[in-house]
Coordinates of C-alpha atoms and ligand atoms in Angstrom, one line a residue:
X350 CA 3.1 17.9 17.8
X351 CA -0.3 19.0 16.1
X352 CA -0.8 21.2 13.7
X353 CA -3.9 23.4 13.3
X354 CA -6.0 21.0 11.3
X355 CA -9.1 19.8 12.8
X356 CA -9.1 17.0 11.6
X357 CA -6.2 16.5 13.1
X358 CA -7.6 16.2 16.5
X359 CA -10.4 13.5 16.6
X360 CA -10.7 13.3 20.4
X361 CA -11.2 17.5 20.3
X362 CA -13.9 17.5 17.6
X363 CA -15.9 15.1 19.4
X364 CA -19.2 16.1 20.0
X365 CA -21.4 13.7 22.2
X366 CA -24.0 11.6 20.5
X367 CA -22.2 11.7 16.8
X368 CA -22.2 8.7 15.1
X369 CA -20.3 6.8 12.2
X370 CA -22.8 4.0 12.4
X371 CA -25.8 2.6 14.3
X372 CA -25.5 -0.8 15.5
X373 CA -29.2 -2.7 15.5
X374 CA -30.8 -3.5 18.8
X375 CA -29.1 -6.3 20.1
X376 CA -31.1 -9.6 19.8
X377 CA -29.2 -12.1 21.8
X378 CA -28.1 -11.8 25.5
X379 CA -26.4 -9.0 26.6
X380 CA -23.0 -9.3 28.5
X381 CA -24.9 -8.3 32.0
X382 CA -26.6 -11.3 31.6
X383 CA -23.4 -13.6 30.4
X384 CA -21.1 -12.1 32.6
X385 CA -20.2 -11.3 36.6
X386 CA -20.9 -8.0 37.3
X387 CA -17.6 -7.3 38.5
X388 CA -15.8 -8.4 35.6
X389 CA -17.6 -5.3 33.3
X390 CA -16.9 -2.0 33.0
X391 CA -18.9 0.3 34.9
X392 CA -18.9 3.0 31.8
X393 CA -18.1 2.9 28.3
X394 CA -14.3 4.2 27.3
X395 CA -14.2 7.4 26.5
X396 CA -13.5 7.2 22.8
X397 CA -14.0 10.2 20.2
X398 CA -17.4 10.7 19.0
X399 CA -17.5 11.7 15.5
X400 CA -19.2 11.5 12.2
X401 CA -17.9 9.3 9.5
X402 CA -16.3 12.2 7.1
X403 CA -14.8 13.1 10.0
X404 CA -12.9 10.3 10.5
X405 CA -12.3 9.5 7.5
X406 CA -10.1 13.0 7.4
X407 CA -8.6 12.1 10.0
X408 CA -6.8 9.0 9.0
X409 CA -6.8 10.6 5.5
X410 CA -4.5 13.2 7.0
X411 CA -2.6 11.0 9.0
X412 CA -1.5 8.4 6.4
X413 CA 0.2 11.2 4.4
X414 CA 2.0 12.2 7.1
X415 CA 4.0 9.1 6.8
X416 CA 7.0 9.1 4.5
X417 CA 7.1 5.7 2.7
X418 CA 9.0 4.0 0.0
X419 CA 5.4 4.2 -1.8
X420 CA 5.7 8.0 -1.6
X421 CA 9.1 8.9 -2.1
X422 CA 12.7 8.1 -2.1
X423 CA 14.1 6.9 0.7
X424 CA 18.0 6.3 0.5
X425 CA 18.5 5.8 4.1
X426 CA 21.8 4.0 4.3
X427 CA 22.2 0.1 5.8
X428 CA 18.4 -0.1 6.0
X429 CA 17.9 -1.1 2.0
X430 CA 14.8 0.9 1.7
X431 CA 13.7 -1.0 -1.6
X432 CA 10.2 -0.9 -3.3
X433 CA 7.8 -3.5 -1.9
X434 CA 6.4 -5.2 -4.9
X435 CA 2.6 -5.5 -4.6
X436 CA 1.9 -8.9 -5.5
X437 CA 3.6 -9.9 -2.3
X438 CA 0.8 -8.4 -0.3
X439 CA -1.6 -10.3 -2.0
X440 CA 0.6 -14.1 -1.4
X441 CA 0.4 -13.2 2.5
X442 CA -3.0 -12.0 2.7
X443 CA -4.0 -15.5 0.7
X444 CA -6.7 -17.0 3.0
X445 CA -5.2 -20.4 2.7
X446 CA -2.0 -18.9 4.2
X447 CA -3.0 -16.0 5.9
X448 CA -6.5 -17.5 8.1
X449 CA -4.2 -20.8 9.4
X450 CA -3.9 -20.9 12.9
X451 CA -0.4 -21.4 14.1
X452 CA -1.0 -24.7 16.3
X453 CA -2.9 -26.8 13.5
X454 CA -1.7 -30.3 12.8
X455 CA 1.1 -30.8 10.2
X456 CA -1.4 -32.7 8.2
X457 CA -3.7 -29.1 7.7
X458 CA -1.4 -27.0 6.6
X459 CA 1.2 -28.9 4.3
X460 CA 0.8 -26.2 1.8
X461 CA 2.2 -23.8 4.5
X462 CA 5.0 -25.9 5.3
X463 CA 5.8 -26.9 2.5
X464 CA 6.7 -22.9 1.6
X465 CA 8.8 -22.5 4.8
X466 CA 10.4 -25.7 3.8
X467 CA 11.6 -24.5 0.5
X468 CA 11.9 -21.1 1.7
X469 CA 15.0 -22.5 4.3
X470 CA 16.1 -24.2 1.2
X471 CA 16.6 -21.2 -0.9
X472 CA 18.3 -19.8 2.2
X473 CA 20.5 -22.1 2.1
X474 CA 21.6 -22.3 -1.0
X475 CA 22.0 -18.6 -1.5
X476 CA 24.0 -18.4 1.1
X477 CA 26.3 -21.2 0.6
X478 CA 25.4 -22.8 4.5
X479 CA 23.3 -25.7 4.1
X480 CA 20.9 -25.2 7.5
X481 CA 18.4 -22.8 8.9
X482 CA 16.2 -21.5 11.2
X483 CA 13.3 -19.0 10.6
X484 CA 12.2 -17.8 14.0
X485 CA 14.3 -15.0 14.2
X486 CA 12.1 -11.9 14.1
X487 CA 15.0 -9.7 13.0
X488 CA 18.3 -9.2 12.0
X489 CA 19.7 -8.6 15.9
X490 CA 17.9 -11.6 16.9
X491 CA 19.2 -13.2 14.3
X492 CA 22.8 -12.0 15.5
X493 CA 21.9 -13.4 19.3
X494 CA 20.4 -16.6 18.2
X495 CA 23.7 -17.4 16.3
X496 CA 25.6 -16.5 18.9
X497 CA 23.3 -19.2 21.6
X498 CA 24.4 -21.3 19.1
X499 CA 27.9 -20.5 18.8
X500 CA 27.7 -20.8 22.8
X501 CA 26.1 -24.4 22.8
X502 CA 28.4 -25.5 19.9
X503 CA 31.8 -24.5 22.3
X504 CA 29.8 -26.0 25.7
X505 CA 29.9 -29.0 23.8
X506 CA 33.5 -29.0 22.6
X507 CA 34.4 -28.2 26.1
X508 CA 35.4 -24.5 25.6
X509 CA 33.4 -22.4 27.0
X510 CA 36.8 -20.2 28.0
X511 CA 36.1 -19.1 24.5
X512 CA 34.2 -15.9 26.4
X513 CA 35.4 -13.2 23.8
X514 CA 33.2 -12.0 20.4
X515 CA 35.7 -9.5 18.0
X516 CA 33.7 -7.3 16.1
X517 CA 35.0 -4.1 13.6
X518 CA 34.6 -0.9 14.7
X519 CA 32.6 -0.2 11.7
X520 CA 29.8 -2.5 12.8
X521 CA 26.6 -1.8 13.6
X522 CA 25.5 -1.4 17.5
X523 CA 23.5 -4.1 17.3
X524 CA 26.7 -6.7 16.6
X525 CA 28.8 -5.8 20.2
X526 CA 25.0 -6.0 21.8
X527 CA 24.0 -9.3 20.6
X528 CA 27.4 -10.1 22.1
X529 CA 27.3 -8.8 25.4
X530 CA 23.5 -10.5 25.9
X531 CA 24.6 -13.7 24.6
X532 CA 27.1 -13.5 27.5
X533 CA 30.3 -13.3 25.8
X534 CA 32.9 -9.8 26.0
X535 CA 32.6 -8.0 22.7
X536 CA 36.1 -6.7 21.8
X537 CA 36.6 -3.8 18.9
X538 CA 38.4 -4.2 16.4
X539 CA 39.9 -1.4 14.5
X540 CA 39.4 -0.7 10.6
X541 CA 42.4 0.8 8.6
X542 CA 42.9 4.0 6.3
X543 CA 40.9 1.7 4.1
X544 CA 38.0 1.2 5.9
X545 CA 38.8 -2.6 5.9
X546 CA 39.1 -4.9 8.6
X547 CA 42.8 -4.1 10.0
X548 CA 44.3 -7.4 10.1
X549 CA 47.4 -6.7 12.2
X550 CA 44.9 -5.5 14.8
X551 CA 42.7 -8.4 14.3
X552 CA 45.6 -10.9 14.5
X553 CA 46.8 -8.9 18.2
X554 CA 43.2 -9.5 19.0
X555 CA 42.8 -13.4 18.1
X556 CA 43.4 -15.4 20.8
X557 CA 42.5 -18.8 21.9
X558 CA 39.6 -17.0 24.3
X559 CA 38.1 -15.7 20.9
X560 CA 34.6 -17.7 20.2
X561 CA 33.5 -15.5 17.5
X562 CA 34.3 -13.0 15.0
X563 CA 31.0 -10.9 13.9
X564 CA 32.0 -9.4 10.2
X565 CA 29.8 -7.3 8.0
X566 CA 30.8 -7.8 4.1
X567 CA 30.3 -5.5 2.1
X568 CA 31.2 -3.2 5.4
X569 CA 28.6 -0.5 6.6
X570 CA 30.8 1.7 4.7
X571 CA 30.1 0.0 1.9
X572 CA 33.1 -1.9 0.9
X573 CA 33.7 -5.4 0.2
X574 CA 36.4 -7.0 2.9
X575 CA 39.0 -8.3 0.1
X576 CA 40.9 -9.8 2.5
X577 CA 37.5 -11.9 3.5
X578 CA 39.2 -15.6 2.9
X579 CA 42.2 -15.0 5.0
X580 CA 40.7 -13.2 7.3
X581 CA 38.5 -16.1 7.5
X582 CA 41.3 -18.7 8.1
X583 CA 42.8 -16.6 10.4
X584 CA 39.9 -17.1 12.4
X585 CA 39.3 -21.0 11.5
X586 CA 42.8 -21.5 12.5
X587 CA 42.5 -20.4 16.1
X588 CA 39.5 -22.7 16.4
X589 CA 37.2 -19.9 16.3
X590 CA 33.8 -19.5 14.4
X591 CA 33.6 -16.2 11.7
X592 CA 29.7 -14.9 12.4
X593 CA 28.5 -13.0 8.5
X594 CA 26.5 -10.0 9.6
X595 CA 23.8 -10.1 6.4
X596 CA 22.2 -6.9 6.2
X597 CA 24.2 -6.4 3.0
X598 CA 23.5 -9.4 1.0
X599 CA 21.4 -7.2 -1.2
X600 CA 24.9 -5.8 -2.5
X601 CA 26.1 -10.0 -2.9
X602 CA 23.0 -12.4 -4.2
X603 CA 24.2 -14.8 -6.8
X604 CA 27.5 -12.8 -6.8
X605 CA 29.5 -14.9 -4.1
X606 CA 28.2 -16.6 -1.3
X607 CA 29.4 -16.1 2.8
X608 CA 29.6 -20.1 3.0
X609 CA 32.0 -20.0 0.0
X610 CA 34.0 -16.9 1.8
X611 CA 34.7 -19.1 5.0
X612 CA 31.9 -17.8 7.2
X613 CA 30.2 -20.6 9.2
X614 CA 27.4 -18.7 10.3
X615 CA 25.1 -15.3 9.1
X616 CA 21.7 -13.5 9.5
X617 CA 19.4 -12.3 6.7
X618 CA 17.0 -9.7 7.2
X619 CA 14.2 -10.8 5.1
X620 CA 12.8 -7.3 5.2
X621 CA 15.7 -5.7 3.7
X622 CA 17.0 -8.3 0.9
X623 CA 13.8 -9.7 0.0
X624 CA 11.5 -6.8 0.4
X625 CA 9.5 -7.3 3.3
X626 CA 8.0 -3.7 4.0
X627 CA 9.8 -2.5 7.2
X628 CA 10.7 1.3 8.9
X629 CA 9.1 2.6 12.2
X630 CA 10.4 -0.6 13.6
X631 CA 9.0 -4.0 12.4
X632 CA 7.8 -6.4 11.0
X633 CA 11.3 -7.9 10.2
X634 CA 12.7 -11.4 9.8
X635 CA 16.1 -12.3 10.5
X636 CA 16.5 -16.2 9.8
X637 CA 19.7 -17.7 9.9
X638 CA 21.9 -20.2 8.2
X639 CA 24.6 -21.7 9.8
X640 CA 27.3 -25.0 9.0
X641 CA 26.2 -28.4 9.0
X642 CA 28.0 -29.2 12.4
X643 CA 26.3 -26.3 13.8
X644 CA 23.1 -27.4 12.5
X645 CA 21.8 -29.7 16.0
X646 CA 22.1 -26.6 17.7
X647 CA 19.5 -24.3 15.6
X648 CA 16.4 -23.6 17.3
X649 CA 13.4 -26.3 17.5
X650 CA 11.2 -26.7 15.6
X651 CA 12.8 -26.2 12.2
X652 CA 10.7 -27.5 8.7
X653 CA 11.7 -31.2 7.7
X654 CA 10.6 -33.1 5.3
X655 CA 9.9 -37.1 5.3
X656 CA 12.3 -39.6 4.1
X657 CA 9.8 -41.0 1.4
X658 CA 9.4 -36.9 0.3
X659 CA 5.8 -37.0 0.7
X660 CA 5.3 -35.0 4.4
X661 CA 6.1 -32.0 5.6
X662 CA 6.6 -31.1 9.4
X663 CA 7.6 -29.5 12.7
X664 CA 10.9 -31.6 14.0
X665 CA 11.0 -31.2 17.4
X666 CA 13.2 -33.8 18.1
X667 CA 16.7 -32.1 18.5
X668 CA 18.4 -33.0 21.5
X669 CA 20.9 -30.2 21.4
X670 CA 19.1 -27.8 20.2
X671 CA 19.2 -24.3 22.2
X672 CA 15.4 -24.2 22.8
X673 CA 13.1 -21.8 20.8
X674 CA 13.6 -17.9 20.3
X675 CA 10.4 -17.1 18.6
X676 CA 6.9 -18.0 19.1
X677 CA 5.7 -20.4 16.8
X678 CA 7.5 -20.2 13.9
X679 CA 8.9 -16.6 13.1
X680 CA 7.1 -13.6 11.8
X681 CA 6.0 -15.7 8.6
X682 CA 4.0 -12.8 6.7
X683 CA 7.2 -11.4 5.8
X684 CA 8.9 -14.9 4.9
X685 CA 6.2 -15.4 2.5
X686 CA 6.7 -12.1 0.9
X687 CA 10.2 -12.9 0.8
X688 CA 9.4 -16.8 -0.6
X689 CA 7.5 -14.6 -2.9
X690 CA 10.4 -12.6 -4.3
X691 CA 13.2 -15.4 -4.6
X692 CA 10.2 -17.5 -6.5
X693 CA 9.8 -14.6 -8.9
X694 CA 13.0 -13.6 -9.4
X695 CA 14.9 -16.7 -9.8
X696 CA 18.9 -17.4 -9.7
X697 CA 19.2 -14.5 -12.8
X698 CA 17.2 -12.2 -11.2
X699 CA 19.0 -12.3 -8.0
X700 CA 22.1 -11.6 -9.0
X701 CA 20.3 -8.7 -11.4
X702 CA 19.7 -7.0 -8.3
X703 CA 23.2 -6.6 -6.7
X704 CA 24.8 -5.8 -10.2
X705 CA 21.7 -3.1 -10.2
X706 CA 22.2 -1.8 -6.6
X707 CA 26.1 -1.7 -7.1
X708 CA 25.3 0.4 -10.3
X709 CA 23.4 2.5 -8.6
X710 CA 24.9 3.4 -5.9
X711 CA 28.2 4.7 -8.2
X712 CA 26.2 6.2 -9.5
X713 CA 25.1 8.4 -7.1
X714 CA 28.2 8.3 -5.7
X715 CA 29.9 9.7 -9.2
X716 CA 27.3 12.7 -9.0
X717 CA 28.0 13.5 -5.2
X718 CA 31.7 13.0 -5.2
X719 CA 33.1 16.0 -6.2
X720 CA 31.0 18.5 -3.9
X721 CA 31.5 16.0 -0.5
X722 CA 34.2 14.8 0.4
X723 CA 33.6 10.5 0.6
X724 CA 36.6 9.5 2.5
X725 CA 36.6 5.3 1.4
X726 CA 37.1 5.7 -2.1
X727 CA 35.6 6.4 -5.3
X728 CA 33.5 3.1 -5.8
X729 CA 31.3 1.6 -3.8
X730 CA 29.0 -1.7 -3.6
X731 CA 25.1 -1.1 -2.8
X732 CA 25.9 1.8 0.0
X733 CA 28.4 4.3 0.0
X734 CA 29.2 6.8 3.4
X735 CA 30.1 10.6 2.7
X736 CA 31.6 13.4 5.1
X737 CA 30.1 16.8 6.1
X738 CA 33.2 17.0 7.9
X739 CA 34.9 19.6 5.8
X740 CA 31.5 21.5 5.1
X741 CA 30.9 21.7 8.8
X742 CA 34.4 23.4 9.1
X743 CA 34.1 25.8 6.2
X744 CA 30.5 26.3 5.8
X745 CA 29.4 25.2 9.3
X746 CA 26.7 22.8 7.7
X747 CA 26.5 19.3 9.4
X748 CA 25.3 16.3 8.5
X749 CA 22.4 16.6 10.4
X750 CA 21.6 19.8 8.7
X751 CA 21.5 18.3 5.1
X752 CA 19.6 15.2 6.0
X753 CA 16.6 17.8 7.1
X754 CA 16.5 19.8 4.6
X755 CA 16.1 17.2 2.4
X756 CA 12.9 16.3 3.7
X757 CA 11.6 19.6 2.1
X758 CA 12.7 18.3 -1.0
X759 CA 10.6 15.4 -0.6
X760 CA 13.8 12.4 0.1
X761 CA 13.8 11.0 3.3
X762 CA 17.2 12.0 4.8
X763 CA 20.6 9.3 4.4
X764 CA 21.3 7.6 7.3
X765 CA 23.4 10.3 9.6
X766 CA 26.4 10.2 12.2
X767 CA 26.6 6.4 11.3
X768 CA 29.1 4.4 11.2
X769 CA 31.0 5.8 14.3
X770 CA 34.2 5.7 12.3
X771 CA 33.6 8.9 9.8
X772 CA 32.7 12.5 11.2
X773 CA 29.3 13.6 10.1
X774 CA 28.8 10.3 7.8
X775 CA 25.9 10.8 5.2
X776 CA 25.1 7.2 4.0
X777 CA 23.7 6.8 1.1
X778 CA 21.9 3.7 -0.1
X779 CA 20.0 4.0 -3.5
X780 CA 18.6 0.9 -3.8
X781 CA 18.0 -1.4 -7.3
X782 CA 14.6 -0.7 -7.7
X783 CA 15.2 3.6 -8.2
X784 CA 15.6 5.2 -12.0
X785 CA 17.9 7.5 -12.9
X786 CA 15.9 10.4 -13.2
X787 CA 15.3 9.8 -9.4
X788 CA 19.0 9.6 -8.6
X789 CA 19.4 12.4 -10.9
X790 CA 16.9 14.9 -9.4
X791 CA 17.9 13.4 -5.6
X792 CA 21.7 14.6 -6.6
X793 CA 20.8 18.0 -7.8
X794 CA 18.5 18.9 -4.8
X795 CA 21.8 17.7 -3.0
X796 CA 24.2 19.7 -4.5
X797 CA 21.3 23.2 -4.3
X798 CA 21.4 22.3 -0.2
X799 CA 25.2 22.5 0.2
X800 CA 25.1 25.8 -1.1
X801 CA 22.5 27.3 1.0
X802 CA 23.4 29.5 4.0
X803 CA 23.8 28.0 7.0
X804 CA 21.7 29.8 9.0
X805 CA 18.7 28.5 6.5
X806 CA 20.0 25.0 6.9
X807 CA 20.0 24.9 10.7
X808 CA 16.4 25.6 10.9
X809 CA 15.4 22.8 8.3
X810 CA 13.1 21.6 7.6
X811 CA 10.6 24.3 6.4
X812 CA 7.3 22.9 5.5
X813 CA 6.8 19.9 7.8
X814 CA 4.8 19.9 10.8
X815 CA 7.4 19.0 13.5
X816 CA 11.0 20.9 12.7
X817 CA 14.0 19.3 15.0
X818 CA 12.7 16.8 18.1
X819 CA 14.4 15.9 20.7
X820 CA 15.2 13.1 20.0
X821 CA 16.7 11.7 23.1
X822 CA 13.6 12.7 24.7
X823 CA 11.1 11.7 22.2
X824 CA 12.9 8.4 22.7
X825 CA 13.5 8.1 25.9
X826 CA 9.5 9.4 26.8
X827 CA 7.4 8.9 24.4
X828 CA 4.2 10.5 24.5
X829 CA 2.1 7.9 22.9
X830 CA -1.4 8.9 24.8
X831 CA -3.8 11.6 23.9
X832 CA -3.5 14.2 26.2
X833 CA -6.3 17.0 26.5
X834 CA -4.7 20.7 25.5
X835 CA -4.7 22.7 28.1
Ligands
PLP1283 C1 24.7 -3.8 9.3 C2 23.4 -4.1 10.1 N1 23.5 -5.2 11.0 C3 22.4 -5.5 11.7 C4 21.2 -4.8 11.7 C5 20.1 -5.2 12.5 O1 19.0 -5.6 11.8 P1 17.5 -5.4 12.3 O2 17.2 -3.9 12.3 O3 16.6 -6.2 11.4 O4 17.4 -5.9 13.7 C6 21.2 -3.7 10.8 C7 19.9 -2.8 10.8 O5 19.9 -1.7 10.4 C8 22.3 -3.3 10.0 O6 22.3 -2.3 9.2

């Protein structure tokens, strides 16, 4: 995994006795004294020793081995990889916000909860379902909370032979896996030529043993379900509850709302709509809003506010409710970033954003469309999926191929070989918050790599340190330890 540098290798450039710094001699009891014996370490860890420039170059070198949405472009497809506004950083780190300690009294930190009070409230009215929880920690918890709730909700009704979740086959993993840890069976159902929901499969699907229906609109292919409100009262009409998969809202804010579209429950990822910085694997947020008559069932506390107006606090006090999922109350750095963005942008800007990420994205999808083949359809909302399915045939170049070179260009690859339902899918999602000239250069490098030789392509990338993983294995066994070359 290393490359030649030095500075690469702290633990190798250590030299005994080198120093960053020189603590003073100690002038109040030393742990032997406070401590038992057996409770210290017999000799110090065995950490790098090295001089100050020399780890400073280290980290130095590090950080810009790290693609970033601060660095470069970064259309990777379903995971709205939009710039993280700066001033966000600077709300969370507030002291007043950021030094509280999570199990103060209500009375300390009203200032706190009176954010997370408004920021359900903004929730809630942006999606159009008037009650939510924050704990959720990320979109697929958000997903399985819902679900806990969807269970208690049909315990209580006396129908817990409602056993079955539907979900598309265009969904993302995470949607049957929610399912099958919330206990229910997740059953596919299949898209048409459109890349819609097919209803005559979903209606052979919909029984009375169907609890749930997990949608995704706009679709991971990037295409609004039309047929949303009957599919909706297809659902509704079997007794059944329609679950709004919101990693796409970015595509929807002040355009239409899932409430309005028949959807009794969704997820948002804060980290994705509302530009909480995410990638490598956290820190997300993935609060939910759900019905009113779902509402007892949300996880405790959630952020109330006194009849007189002039309190905020925890409720606890909900008998039905399906227990907590989260520590305390949610990853609330990135709520507050989010909080952050709403405030700023208001009900105009909002609904700026879709209109700009639509725009964008056919955009893109006008520059690309005529040298890959993008089998759903000339337009698009924020996301749009291409096919190397016909370059892999004639030119043998996948989609795995293009996605690497592109990191010698500088663009973090599309997202590849998702969603299951197109051969060698390339998804692309542009984001708002990219110029044209970016989308412009990003399109040409594009259209250069499809025309390279094949042989070149397989070997991409070029000029990073580490070429082609494996990834199953770098997965699967992580080596996450320094380990001594040999
Ligand atoms: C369509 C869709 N649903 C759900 C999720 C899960 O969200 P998270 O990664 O926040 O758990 C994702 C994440 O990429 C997604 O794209």
């Amino acid at each position: 995994m290393h490359n030649t540098q030095s500075t690469d290798l702290l633990f190798e450039i250590s030299k005994p006795g080198r120093r960053c710094h020189r603590l003073p001699a100690c002038d109040v009891p030393t742990k032997t004294e406070l401590l038992p014996k057996e409770s210290l370490a017999e000799a110090p860890p065995a950490l790098p020793e090295v001089a100050e420039i020399e780890l400073i170059r280290h980290f130095n070198n590090l950080s810009q081995r790290n693609f970033s949405i601060d660095t470069n472009f970064y259309p990777l497809g379903s995971c709205t990889m939009k710039y993280n506004p700066k001033r966000h950083e600077r709300l969370a780190a507030f002291s007043g916000l950021a030094g509280l300690h999570p199990l103060q009294d209500d009375d300390s930190c009203q200032g706190m909860l009176r954010l997370l009070y408004e920021m359900q409230e903004y929730l809630a009215e942006i999606s159009g379902l008037p009650a939510v929880s924050l704990q959720p920690a990320a979109g697929a918890h958000g997903e399985l909370t819902a679900l806990f709730v969807a269970a208690a909700y049909f315990r209580d009704l006396k129908q817990s032979h409602r056993k079955k979740v539907l979900v598309p086959d265009s969904a993302h993993g995470t949607n049957p896996a929610s399912a099958a840890l919330a206990g229910f069976e997740a059953v596919t159902v299949k898209s048409n030529a459109q890349g819609l929901v097919d209803l005559e499969d979903l209606a052979a699907k919909l029984d009375d043993k169907v609890a749930v229906f997990m949608i995704t609109n706009p679709n991971t292919l990037g295409l609004f379900e039309s047929r949303i409100k009957t599919i909706t009262e297809m659902l509704h009409a079997k007794g059944a509850l329609v679950y709004l998969d919101g990693a796409n809202m970015n595509a929807i804010l002040g355009i239409t709302r899932p409430g309005d579209f028949g959807a009794d429950m969704q997820h948002y990822n804060v980290h994705k709509t509302f530009t909480g910085p995410h990638g490598g694997g956290g820190p997300g947020s993935g609060p939910i809003a759900v019905r009113d008559f779902l509402a007892p069932y949300l996880p405790a506390p959630v952020v109330a506010r006194s009849a007189d107006q002039s309190k905020y606090f925890l409720e606890f006090n909900r008998p039905k409710t399906i227990g907590r999922v989260r520590s305390f109350f949610g990853n609330v750095g990135i709520l507050l970033r989010g909080y952050a963005y709403i405030r700023t942008l208001g009900p105009d800007g909002l609904k700026a954003v879709s209109e700009h990420a639509v725009l964008n994205a056919n955009y893109l999808l006008a520059l690309l469309k005529d040298a890959i083949d993008v089998p759903h359809g000339d337009r698009c909302m924020h996301e749009f999926v291409a096919s190397a399915k016909l370059l892999r045939r004639t030119k043998k170049i996948s989609a795995m191929d293009i996605g690497k070179r592109l990191l010698d260009h500088g663009y973090h690859a599309p997202t590849v070989y998702f969603p299951l339902v197109v051969p060698e899918a390339l998804m692309m999602e542009p984001t708002e918050t990219e110029g044209k000239e970016t989308l412009d250069a990003f399109a040409a490098a594009f259209l250069k790599i499809i025309e390279e030789d094949a042989s070149f392509l397989q070997k991409a990338p070029h000029t990073l340190p580490i070429s082609r993983p494996d990834e199953v294995k770098a997965a699967k066994e992580p080596i996450l330890r320094w380990l001594k070359a040999v």
